[in-house]
């Protein structure tokens, strides 16, 4: 079957462009020293804890995106309309419901797959630990994964969200672009005032930063939208945003904060 030259191709490549453009915005912000007070980790901590170079991260992300393109084009080729007229967009309310359904489907798939990759020692050591070499996350490292993890969590998760929500290729352009923005934002390493995504979602950069630390390795598995599965299944680690004595801010687990306060009493 022929692949459409409009919505299908845009649904494949626009989210990739959005990934690098939105990451680029955070790279530009990262260069502003006056924003250091909003960093969840200091520059020195990032340099000391992250054991992989940024060049390696870029190459790793490009490999994963190449897999995504291959799967996306194959999927659209299989389900594509041979007439070339494209699918008619449903009413706005239906599109909203499809968006919500796709978000829930993606969250459900990624929560359980992500959690299993932490529980299974073999999968964590040989696959998922690659993502956790970024102890201090940053924007364009959001999709830095082992290729197999990228295929299972992101690519298959995205395909299931698209198919089961019954959205059209045109709707998928907006859904996957939004999911991309959300994922990059969750890994940006900044807690900026006025960030609308932090207002709308409890799953944010501070929440995800907890997961990347050693004490949060078995908590906060949800991604990229909600935290409902963590709360239902007892893997949610409450946190607070605290000011460091040396400057800047950090996300601190409530239990850890209470333990430290008890020691000083």
PDB file of C-alpha atoms in Angstrom:
ATOM      1  CA  UNK A   1       0.000   0.000   0.000  1.00  0.00           C
ATOM      2  CA  UNK A   2       1.186   3.509  -0.721  1.00  0.00           C
ATOM      3  CA  UNK A   3       2.216   5.828   2.044  1.00  0.00           C
ATOM      4  CA  UNK A   4       0.456   9.176   2.061  1.00  0.00           C
ATOM      5  CA  UNK A   5       2.671  12.156   1.353  1.00  0.00           C
ATOM      6  CA  UNK A   6       1.031  14.500   3.825  1.00  0.00           C
ATOM      7  CA  UNK A   7      -0.417  13.495   7.199  1.00  0.00           C
ATOM      8  CA  UNK A   8       1.440  10.191   7.445  1.00  0.00           C
ATOM      9  CA  UNK A   9       4.829  11.707   6.712  1.00  0.00           C
ATOM     10  CA  UNK A  10       4.131  14.697   8.940  1.00  0.00           C
ATOM     11  CA  UNK A  11       3.064  12.363  11.745  1.00  0.00           C
ATOM     12  CA  UNK A  12       6.386  10.571  11.356  1.00  0.00           C
ATOM     13  CA  UNK A  13       8.805  13.465  11.101  1.00  0.00           C
ATOM     14  CA  UNK A  14       7.217  16.480  12.829  1.00  0.00           C
ATOM     15  CA  UNK A  15       7.637  15.013  16.351  1.00  0.00           C
ATOM     16  CA  UNK A  16      11.341  14.483  15.616  1.00  0.00           C
ATOM     17  CA  UNK A  17      11.733  18.108  14.528  1.00  0.00           C
ATOM     18  CA  UNK A  18       9.795  19.196  17.623  1.00  0.00           C
ATOM     19  CA  UNK A  19      12.143  17.119  19.812  1.00  0.00           C
ATOM     20  CA  UNK A  20      15.253  18.923  18.636  1.00  0.00           C
ATOM     21  CA  UNK A  21      13.658  22.380  18.486  1.00  0.00           C
ATOM     22  CA  UNK A  22      12.244  22.144  22.010  1.00  0.00           C
ATOM     23  CA  UNK A  23      15.476  20.631  23.302  1.00  0.00           C
ATOM     24  CA  UNK A  24      17.313  23.476  21.600  1.00  0.00           C
ATOM     25  CA  UNK A  25      15.228  25.972  23.541  1.00  0.00           C
ATOM     26  CA  UNK A  26      16.342  24.385  26.808  1.00  0.00           C
ATOM     27  CA  UNK A  27      19.949  24.273  25.619  1.00  0.00           C
ATOM     28  CA  UNK A  28      19.726  28.026  25.064  1.00  0.00           C
ATOM     29  CA  UNK A  29      18.200  28.521  28.524  1.00  0.00           C
ATOM     30  CA  UNK A  30      20.887  26.316  30.041  1.00  0.00           C
ATOM     31  CA  UNK A  31      23.485  28.771  28.820  1.00  0.00           C
ATOM     32  CA  UNK A  32      21.969  31.587  30.897  1.00  0.00           C
ATOM     33  CA  UNK A  33      23.737  31.712  34.255  1.00  0.00           C
ATOM     34  CA  UNK A  34      20.948  33.803  35.764  1.00  0.00           C
ATOM     35  CA  UNK A  35      18.722  30.724  35.496  1.00  0.00           C
ATOM     36  CA  UNK A  36      21.085  28.598  37.593  1.00  0.00           C
ATOM     37  CA  UNK A  37      18.837  29.272  40.564  1.00  0.00           C
ATOM     38  CA  UNK A  38      16.139  27.185  38.885  1.00  0.00           C
ATOM     39  CA  UNK A  39      18.346  24.174  38.146  1.00  0.00           C
ATOM     40  CA  UNK A  40      17.466  20.972  40.035  1.00  0.00           C
ATOM     41  CA  UNK A  41      21.191  20.085  40.057  1.00  0.00           C
ATOM     42  CA  UNK A  42      24.246  22.293  39.873  1.00  0.00           C
ATOM     43  CA  UNK A  43      26.440  22.302  36.789  1.00  0.00           C
ATOM     44  CA  UNK A  44      29.243  20.731  38.823  1.00  0.00           C
ATOM     45  CA  UNK A  45      26.984  17.898  39.963  1.00  0.00           C
ATOM     46  CA  UNK A  46      25.875  17.219  36.385  1.00  0.00           C
ATOM     47  CA  UNK A  47      29.480  17.064  35.178  1.00  0.00           C
ATOM     48  CA  UNK A  48      30.486  14.711  37.995  1.00  0.00           C
ATOM     49  CA  UNK A  49      27.529  12.304  37.932  1.00  0.00           C
ATOM     50  CA  UNK A  50      26.726  11.903  34.231  1.00  0.00           C
ATOM     51  CA  UNK A  51      29.114   9.289  32.868  1.00  0.00           C
ATOM     52  CA  UNK A  52      28.197   9.599  29.191  1.00  0.00           C
ATOM     53  CA  UNK A  53      29.185  12.415  26.838  1.00  0.00           C
ATOM     54  CA  UNK A  54      26.622  14.641  25.181  1.00  0.00           C
ATOM     55  CA  UNK A  55      27.856  13.560  21.764  1.00  0.00           C
ATOM     56  CA  UNK A  56      27.139   9.936  22.654  1.00  0.00           C
ATOM     57  CA  UNK A  57      23.657  10.950  23.825  1.00  0.00           C
ATOM     58  CA  UNK A  58      22.923  12.732  20.537  1.00  0.00           C
ATOM     59  CA  UNK A  59      23.994   9.686  18.533  1.00  0.00           C
ATOM     60  CA  UNK A  60      21.931   7.390  20.745  1.00  0.00           C
ATOM     61  CA  UNK A  61      18.813   9.508  20.321  1.00  0.00           C
ATOM     62  CA  UNK A  62      19.267   9.642  16.541  1.00  0.00           C
ATOM     63  CA  UNK A  63      19.474   5.841  16.433  1.00  0.00           C
ATOM     64  CA  UNK A  64      16.238   5.539  18.356  1.00  0.00           C
ATOM     65  CA  UNK A  65      14.517   8.084  16.128  1.00  0.00           C
ATOM     66  CA  UNK A  66      15.634   6.122  13.077  1.00  0.00           C
ATOM     67  CA  UNK A  67      13.866   3.063  14.532  1.00  0.00           C
ATOM     68  CA  UNK A  68      10.776   5.179  15.145  1.00  0.00           C
ATOM     69  CA  UNK A  69      10.738   6.377  11.555  1.00  0.00           C
ATOM     70  CA  UNK A  70      11.054   2.829  10.222  1.00  0.00           C
ATOM     71  CA  UNK A  71       8.225   1.512  12.393  1.00  0.00           C
ATOM     72  CA  UNK A  72       5.998   4.519  11.718  1.00  0.00           C
ATOM     73  CA  UNK A  73       6.389   4.335   7.948  1.00  0.00           C
ATOM     74  CA  UNK A  74       5.772   0.595   8.015  1.00  0.00           C
ATOM     75  CA  UNK A  75       2.638   1.040  10.136  1.00  0.00           C
ATOM     76  CA  UNK A  76       1.224   3.737   7.887  1.00  0.00           C
ATOM     77  CA  UNK A  77       2.014   1.631   4.829  1.00  0.00           C
ATOM     78  CA  UNK A  78       0.029  -1.292   6.252  1.00  0.00           C
ATOM     79  CA  UNK A  79      -3.016   0.669   7.415  1.00  0.00           C
ATOM     80  CA  UNK A  80      -2.882   3.405   4.760  1.00  0.00           C
ATOM     81  CA  UNK A  81      -5.730   4.293   2.451  1.00  0.00           C
ATOM     82  CA  UNK A  82      -4.923   3.338  -1.145  1.00  0.00           C
ATOM     83  CA  UNK A  83      -7.262   6.026  -2.467  1.00  0.00           C
ATOM     84  CA  UNK A  84      -4.863   8.690  -1.245  1.00  0.00           C
ATOM     85  CA  UNK A  85      -7.736  10.897  -0.067  1.00  0.00           C
ATOM     86  CA  UNK A  86      -6.875  10.530   3.622  1.00  0.00           C
ATOM     87  CA  UNK A  87      -9.181   9.965   6.551  1.00  0.00           C
ATOM     88  CA  UNK A  88     -11.826  12.525   7.398  1.00  0.00           C
ATOM     89  CA  UNK A  89     -11.291  14.252  10.724  1.00  0.00           C
ATOM     90  CA  UNK A  90     -13.956  13.453  13.334  1.00  0.00           C
ATOM     91  CA  UNK A  91     -15.733  16.171  15.389  1.00  0.00           C
ATOM     92  CA  UNK A  92     -13.639  18.137  17.885  1.00  0.00           C
ATOM     93  CA  UNK A  93     -15.134  16.336  20.889  1.00  0.00           C
ATOM     94  CA  UNK A  94     -14.154  12.968  19.428  1.00  0.00           C
ATOM     95  CA  UNK A  95     -10.603  14.214  18.833  1.00  0.00           C
ATOM     96  CA  UNK A  96     -10.370  15.346  22.474  1.00  0.00           C
ATOM     97  CA  UNK A  97     -11.581  11.935  23.660  1.00  0.00           C
ATOM     98  CA  UNK A  98      -9.054  10.225  21.372  1.00  0.00           C
ATOM     99  CA  UNK A  99      -6.304  12.407  22.848  1.00  0.00           C
ATOM    100  CA  UNK A 100      -7.291  11.445  26.381  1.00  0.00           C
ATOM    101  CA  UNK A 101      -7.586   7.760  25.465  1.00  0.00           C
ATOM    102  CA  UNK A 102      -4.158   7.805  23.793  1.00  0.00           C
ATOM    103  CA  UNK A 103      -2.618   9.478  26.857  1.00  0.00           C
ATOM    104  CA  UNK A 104      -4.054   6.823  29.169  1.00  0.00           C
ATOM    105  CA  UNK A 105      -2.967   3.990  26.868  1.00  0.00           C
ATOM    106  CA  UNK A 106       0.573   5.344  26.563  1.00  0.00           C
ATOM    107  CA  UNK A 107       0.860   5.943  30.305  1.00  0.00           C
ATOM    108  CA  UNK A 108      -0.395   2.449  31.109  1.00  0.00           C
ATOM    109  CA  UNK A 109       1.944   0.728  28.673  1.00  0.00           C
ATOM    110  CA  UNK A 110       4.991   2.731  29.681  1.00  0.00           C
ATOM    111  CA  UNK A 111       4.363   2.436  33.419  1.00  0.00           C
ATOM    112  CA  UNK A 112       4.273  -1.359  33.434  1.00  0.00           C
ATOM    113  CA  UNK A 113       7.070  -1.824  30.894  1.00  0.00           C
ATOM    114  CA  UNK A 114       9.237   0.770  32.641  1.00  0.00           C
ATOM    115  CA  UNK A 115       8.602  -0.739  36.053  1.00  0.00           C
ATOM    116  CA  UNK A 116       9.392  -4.246  34.811  1.00  0.00           C
ATOM    117  CA  UNK A 117      12.711  -3.032  33.425  1.00  0.00           C
ATOM    118  CA  UNK A 118      13.596  -1.943  36.953  1.00  0.00           C
ATOM    119  CA  UNK A 119      12.330  -5.105  38.640  1.00  0.00           C
ATOM    120  CA  UNK A 120      14.054  -7.494  36.250  1.00  0.00           C
ATOM    121  CA  UNK A 121      17.762  -7.290  37.117  1.00  0.00           C
ATOM    122  CA  UNK A 122      18.895  -8.579  33.716  1.00  0.00           C
ATOM    123  CA  UNK A 123      16.812  -6.019  31.799  1.00  0.00           C
ATOM    124  CA  UNK A 124      17.927  -3.209  34.072  1.00  0.00           C
ATOM    125  CA  UNK A 125      21.619  -4.065  33.864  1.00  0.00           C
ATOM    126  CA  UNK A 126      21.789  -4.680  30.122  1.00  0.00           C
ATOM    127  CA  UNK A 127      19.075  -2.351  28.791  1.00  0.00           C
ATOM    128  CA  UNK A 128      17.431   0.233  31.027  1.00  0.00           C
ATOM    129  CA  UNK A 129      20.546   1.266  32.943  1.00  0.00           C
ATOM    130  CA  UNK A 130      21.712   3.058  29.776  1.00  0.00           C
ATOM    131  CA  UNK A 131      19.060   5.726  30.331  1.00  0.00           C
ATOM    132  CA  UNK A 132      20.064   6.040  33.985  1.00  0.00           C
ATOM    133  CA  UNK A 133      23.641   6.919  33.116  1.00  0.00           C
ATOM    134  CA  UNK A 134      22.076  10.382  33.012  1.00  0.00           C
ATOM    135  CA  UNK A 135      21.752  10.778  36.767  1.00  0.00           C
ATOM    136  CA  UNK A 136      21.216  14.477  36.126  1.00  0.00           C
ATOM    137  CA  UNK A 137      18.744  14.544  33.221  1.00  0.00           C
ATOM    138  CA  UNK A 138      18.761  17.180  30.507  1.00  0.00           C
ATOM    139  CA  UNK A 139      16.419  17.971  27.647  1.00  0.00           C
ATOM    140  CA  UNK A 140      17.839  16.153  24.624  1.00  0.00           C
ATOM    141  CA  UNK A 141      18.693  13.119  26.754  1.00  0.00           C
ATOM    142  CA  UNK A 142      14.981  12.356  27.130  1.00  0.00           C
ATOM    143  CA  UNK A 143      15.096   9.626  24.488  1.00  0.00           C
ATOM    144  CA  UNK A 144      18.580   8.380  25.284  1.00  0.00           C
ATOM    145  CA  UNK A 145      17.823   4.687  25.723  1.00  0.00           C
ATOM    146  CA  UNK A 146      18.998   1.281  24.645  1.00  0.00           C
ATOM    147  CA  UNK A 147      17.476   0.712  21.160  1.00  0.00           C
ATOM    148  CA  UNK A 148      15.463  -2.234  22.464  1.00  0.00           C
ATOM    149  CA  UNK A 149      14.005  -0.121  25.254  1.00  0.00           C
ATOM    150  CA  UNK A 150      13.186   2.616  22.791  1.00  0.00           C
ATOM    151  CA  UNK A 151      11.390   0.077  20.622  1.00  0.00           C
ATOM    152  CA  UNK A 152       9.417  -1.454  23.498  1.00  0.00           C
ATOM    153  CA  UNK A 153       8.525   1.626  25.550  1.00  0.00           C
ATOM    154  CA  UNK A 154       8.317   4.458  23.068  1.00  0.00           C
ATOM    155  CA  UNK A 155       7.770   3.030  19.598  1.00  0.00           C
ATOM    156  CA  UNK A 156       5.399   0.189  20.467  1.00  0.00           C
ATOM    157  CA  UNK A 157       3.744   2.329  23.133  1.00  0.00           C
ATOM    158  CA  UNK A 158       3.149   5.045  20.559  1.00  0.00           C
ATOM    159  CA  UNK A 159       1.809   2.580  17.992  1.00  0.00           C
ATOM    160  CA  UNK A 160      -0.640   1.131  20.535  1.00  0.00           C
ATOM    161  CA  UNK A 161      -1.792   4.617  21.526  1.00  0.00           C
ATOM    162  CA  UNK A 162      -2.399   5.501  17.889  1.00  0.00           C
ATOM    163  CA  UNK A 163      -4.189   2.287  16.952  1.00  0.00           C
ATOM    164  CA  UNK A 164      -6.317   1.748  20.059  1.00  0.00           C
ATOM    165  CA  UNK A 165      -7.466   5.373  20.281  1.00  0.00           C
ATOM    166  CA  UNK A 166      -8.512   5.211  16.595  1.00  0.00           C
ATOM    167  CA  UNK A 167      -7.035   8.634  15.896  1.00  0.00           C
ATOM    168  CA  UNK A 168      -6.320   9.717  12.340  1.00  0.00           C
ATOM    169  CA  UNK A 169      -2.784  10.348  11.043  1.00  0.00           C
ATOM    170  CA  UNK A 170      -3.522  14.075  11.168  1.00  0.00           C
ATOM    171  CA  UNK A 171      -4.470  13.924  14.834  1.00  0.00           C
ATOM    172  CA  UNK A 172      -1.350  11.863  15.517  1.00  0.00           C
ATOM    173  CA  UNK A 173       0.817  14.778  14.340  1.00  0.00           C
ATOM    174  CA  UNK A 174      -0.431  16.861  17.258  1.00  0.00           C
ATOM    175  CA  UNK A 175      -0.598  14.052  19.791  1.00  0.00           C
ATOM    176  CA  UNK A 176       2.954  12.804  19.271  1.00  0.00           C
ATOM    177  CA  UNK A 177       4.318  16.338  19.060  1.00  0.00           C
ATOM    178  CA  UNK A 178       2.690  17.085  22.414  1.00  0.00           C
ATOM    179  CA  UNK A 179       3.979  13.812  23.912  1.00  0.00           C
ATOM    180  CA  UNK A 180       7.450  14.754  22.658  1.00  0.00           C
ATOM    181  CA  UNK A 181       7.290  18.207  24.250  1.00  0.00           C
ATOM    182  CA  UNK A 182       6.120  16.642  27.502  1.00  0.00           C
ATOM    183  CA  UNK A 183       8.928  14.067  27.549  1.00  0.00           C
ATOM    184  CA  UNK A 184      11.610  16.651  26.828  1.00  0.00           C
ATOM    185  CA  UNK A 185      10.192  18.946  29.500  1.00  0.00           C
ATOM    186  CA  UNK A 186      10.232  16.135  32.079  1.00  0.00           C
ATOM    187  CA  UNK A 187      13.972  15.691  31.511  1.00  0.00           C
ATOM    188  CA  UNK A 188      14.928  19.370  31.220  1.00  0.00           C
ATOM    189  CA  UNK A 189      16.466  19.569  34.711  1.00  0.00           C
ATOM    190  CA  UNK A 190      14.883  22.970  35.366  1.00  0.00           C
ATOM    191  CA  UNK A 191      12.010  24.085  37.589  1.00  0.00           C
ATOM    192  CA  UNK A 192      10.993  27.292  35.881  1.00  0.00           C
ATOM    193  CA  UNK A 193       8.241  29.497  37.293  1.00  0.00           C
ATOM    194  CA  UNK A 194       5.211  29.815  35.047  1.00  0.00           C
ATOM    195  CA  UNK A 195       5.769  26.508  33.251  1.00  0.00           C
ATOM    196  CA  UNK A 196       2.215  25.606  32.219  1.00  0.00           C
ATOM    197  CA  UNK A 197       3.086  21.900  32.020  1.00  0.00           C
ATOM    198  CA  UNK A 198       3.980  21.937  35.722  1.00  0.00           C
ATOM    199  CA  UNK A 199       0.587  23.464  36.448  1.00  0.00           C
ATOM    200  CA  UNK A 200      -1.355  20.919  34.408  1.00  0.00           C
ATOM    201  CA  UNK A 201       0.609  17.761  35.238  1.00  0.00           C
ATOM    202  CA  UNK A 202       2.023  16.308  38.458  1.00  0.00           C
ATOM    203  CA  UNK A 203       4.312  14.269  36.219  1.00  0.00           C
ATOM    204  CA  UNK A 204       6.995  16.904  35.670  1.00  0.00           C
ATOM    205  CA  UNK A 205      10.731  17.579  35.806  1.00  0.00           C
ATOM    206  CA  UNK A 206      10.917  17.462  39.629  1.00  0.00           C
ATOM    207  CA  UNK A 207       8.851  14.256  39.823  1.00  0.00           C
ATOM    208  CA  UNK A 208      11.014  12.564  37.195  1.00  0.00           C
ATOM    209  CA  UNK A 209      14.238  13.837  38.713  1.00  0.00           C
ATOM    210  CA  UNK A 210      13.398  11.854  41.860  1.00  0.00           C
ATOM    211  CA  UNK A 211      13.294   8.686  39.770  1.00  0.00           C
ATOM    212  CA  UNK A 212      16.758   9.343  38.352  1.00  0.00           C
ATOM    213  CA  UNK A 213      18.324   9.476  41.818  1.00  0.00           C
ATOM    214  CA  UNK A 214      19.474   6.372  43.666  1.00  0.00           C
ATOM    215  CA  UNK A 215      16.881   6.750  46.431  1.00  0.00           C
ATOM    216  CA  UNK A 216      14.070   7.035  43.848  1.00  0.00           C
ATOM    217  CA  UNK A 217      15.118   4.221  41.547  1.00  0.00           C
ATOM    218  CA  UNK A 218      12.147   2.057  42.569  1.00  0.00           C
ATOM    219  CA  UNK A 219       9.619   4.891  42.515  1.00  0.00           C
ATOM    220  CA  UNK A 220       7.968   7.331  40.108  1.00  0.00           C
ATOM    221  CA  UNK A 221       7.787   5.027  37.089  1.00  0.00           C
ATOM    222  CA  UNK A 222       4.954   6.895  35.379  1.00  0.00           C
ATOM    223  CA  UNK A 223       5.579   8.705  32.108  1.00  0.00           C
ATOM    224  CA  UNK A 224       4.891  10.938  30.316  1.00  0.00           C
ATOM    225  CA  UNK A 225       1.557  12.383  31.456  1.00  0.00           C
ATOM    226  CA  UNK A 226      -0.051  11.273  34.725  1.00  0.00           C
ATOM    227  CA  UNK A 227       1.047   9.715  38.031  1.00  0.00           C
ATOM    228  CA  UNK A 228      -2.101   7.675  38.617  1.00  0.00           C
ATOM    229  CA  UNK A 229      -0.486   4.210  38.302  1.00  0.00           C
ATOM    230  CA  UNK A 230       2.229   5.165  40.799  1.00  0.00           C
ATOM    231  CA  UNK A 231      -0.399   6.263  43.290  1.00  0.00           C
ATOM    232  CA  UNK A 232      -2.619   3.218  42.751  1.00  0.00           C
ATOM    233  CA  UNK A 233       0.234   0.710  43.047  1.00  0.00           C
ATOM    234  CA  UNK A 234       2.216   2.402  45.815  1.00  0.00           C
ATOM    235  CA  UNK A 235       5.262   3.493  43.819  1.00  0.00           C
ATOM    236  CA  UNK A 236       4.693   7.229  44.148  1.00  0.00           C
ATOM    237  CA  UNK A 237       7.364   9.111  46.116  1.00  0.00           C
ATOM    238  CA  UNK A 238       6.058  12.463  47.383  1.00  0.00           C
ATOM    239  CA  UNK A 239       8.539  15.330  47.146  1.00  0.00           C
ATOM    240  CA  UNK A 240       8.886  19.007  47.863  1.00  0.00           C
ATOM    241  CA  UNK A 241      10.828  21.753  46.114  1.00  0.00           C
ATOM    242  CA  UNK A 242      13.519  23.033  48.473  1.00  0.00           C
ATOM    243  CA  UNK A 243      16.086  25.823  48.286  1.00  0.00           C
ATOM    244  CA  UNK A 244      19.690  24.695  48.697  1.00  0.00           C
ATOM    245  CA  UNK A 245      21.867  26.492  51.199  1.00  0.00           C
ATOM    246  CA  UNK A 246      24.510  26.926  48.508  1.00  0.00           C
ATOM    247  CA  UNK A 247      21.959  28.322  46.070  1.00  0.00           C
ATOM    248  CA  UNK A 248      19.526  26.860  43.601  1.00  0.00           C
ATOM    249  CA  UNK A 249      16.704  24.430  44.225  1.00  0.00           C
ATOM    250  CA  UNK A 250      16.196  20.682  44.419  1.00  0.00           C
ATOM    251  CA  UNK A 251      13.378  18.154  44.529  1.00  0.00           C
ATOM    252  CA  UNK A 252      13.561  16.272  47.833  1.00  0.00           C
ATOM    253  CA  UNK A 253      11.528  13.231  48.886  1.00  0.00           C
ATOM    254  CA  UNK A 254       9.263  14.098  51.805  1.00  0.00           C
ATOM    255  CA  UNK A 255      10.397  11.004  53.750  1.00  0.00           C
ATOM    256  CA  UNK A 256      14.057  11.959  53.351  1.00  0.00           C
ATOM    257  CA  UNK A 257      13.327  15.511  54.440  1.00  0.00           C
ATOM    258  CA  UNK A 258      11.446  14.325  57.533  1.00  0.00           C
ATOM    259  CA  UNK A 259      14.280  11.912  58.427  1.00  0.00           C
ATOM    260  CA  UNK A 260      16.850  14.707  58.226  1.00  0.00           C
ATOM    261  CA  UNK A 261      14.691  17.022  60.319  1.00  0.00           C
ATOM    262  CA  UNK A 262      14.322  14.297  62.972  1.00  0.00           C
ATOM    263  CA  UNK A 263      18.120  13.978  63.196  1.00  0.00           C
ATOM    264  CA  UNK A 264      18.523  17.674  63.882  1.00  0.00           C
ATOM    265  CA  UNK A 265      15.848  17.739  66.631  1.00  0.00           C
TER     266      UNK A 265
END
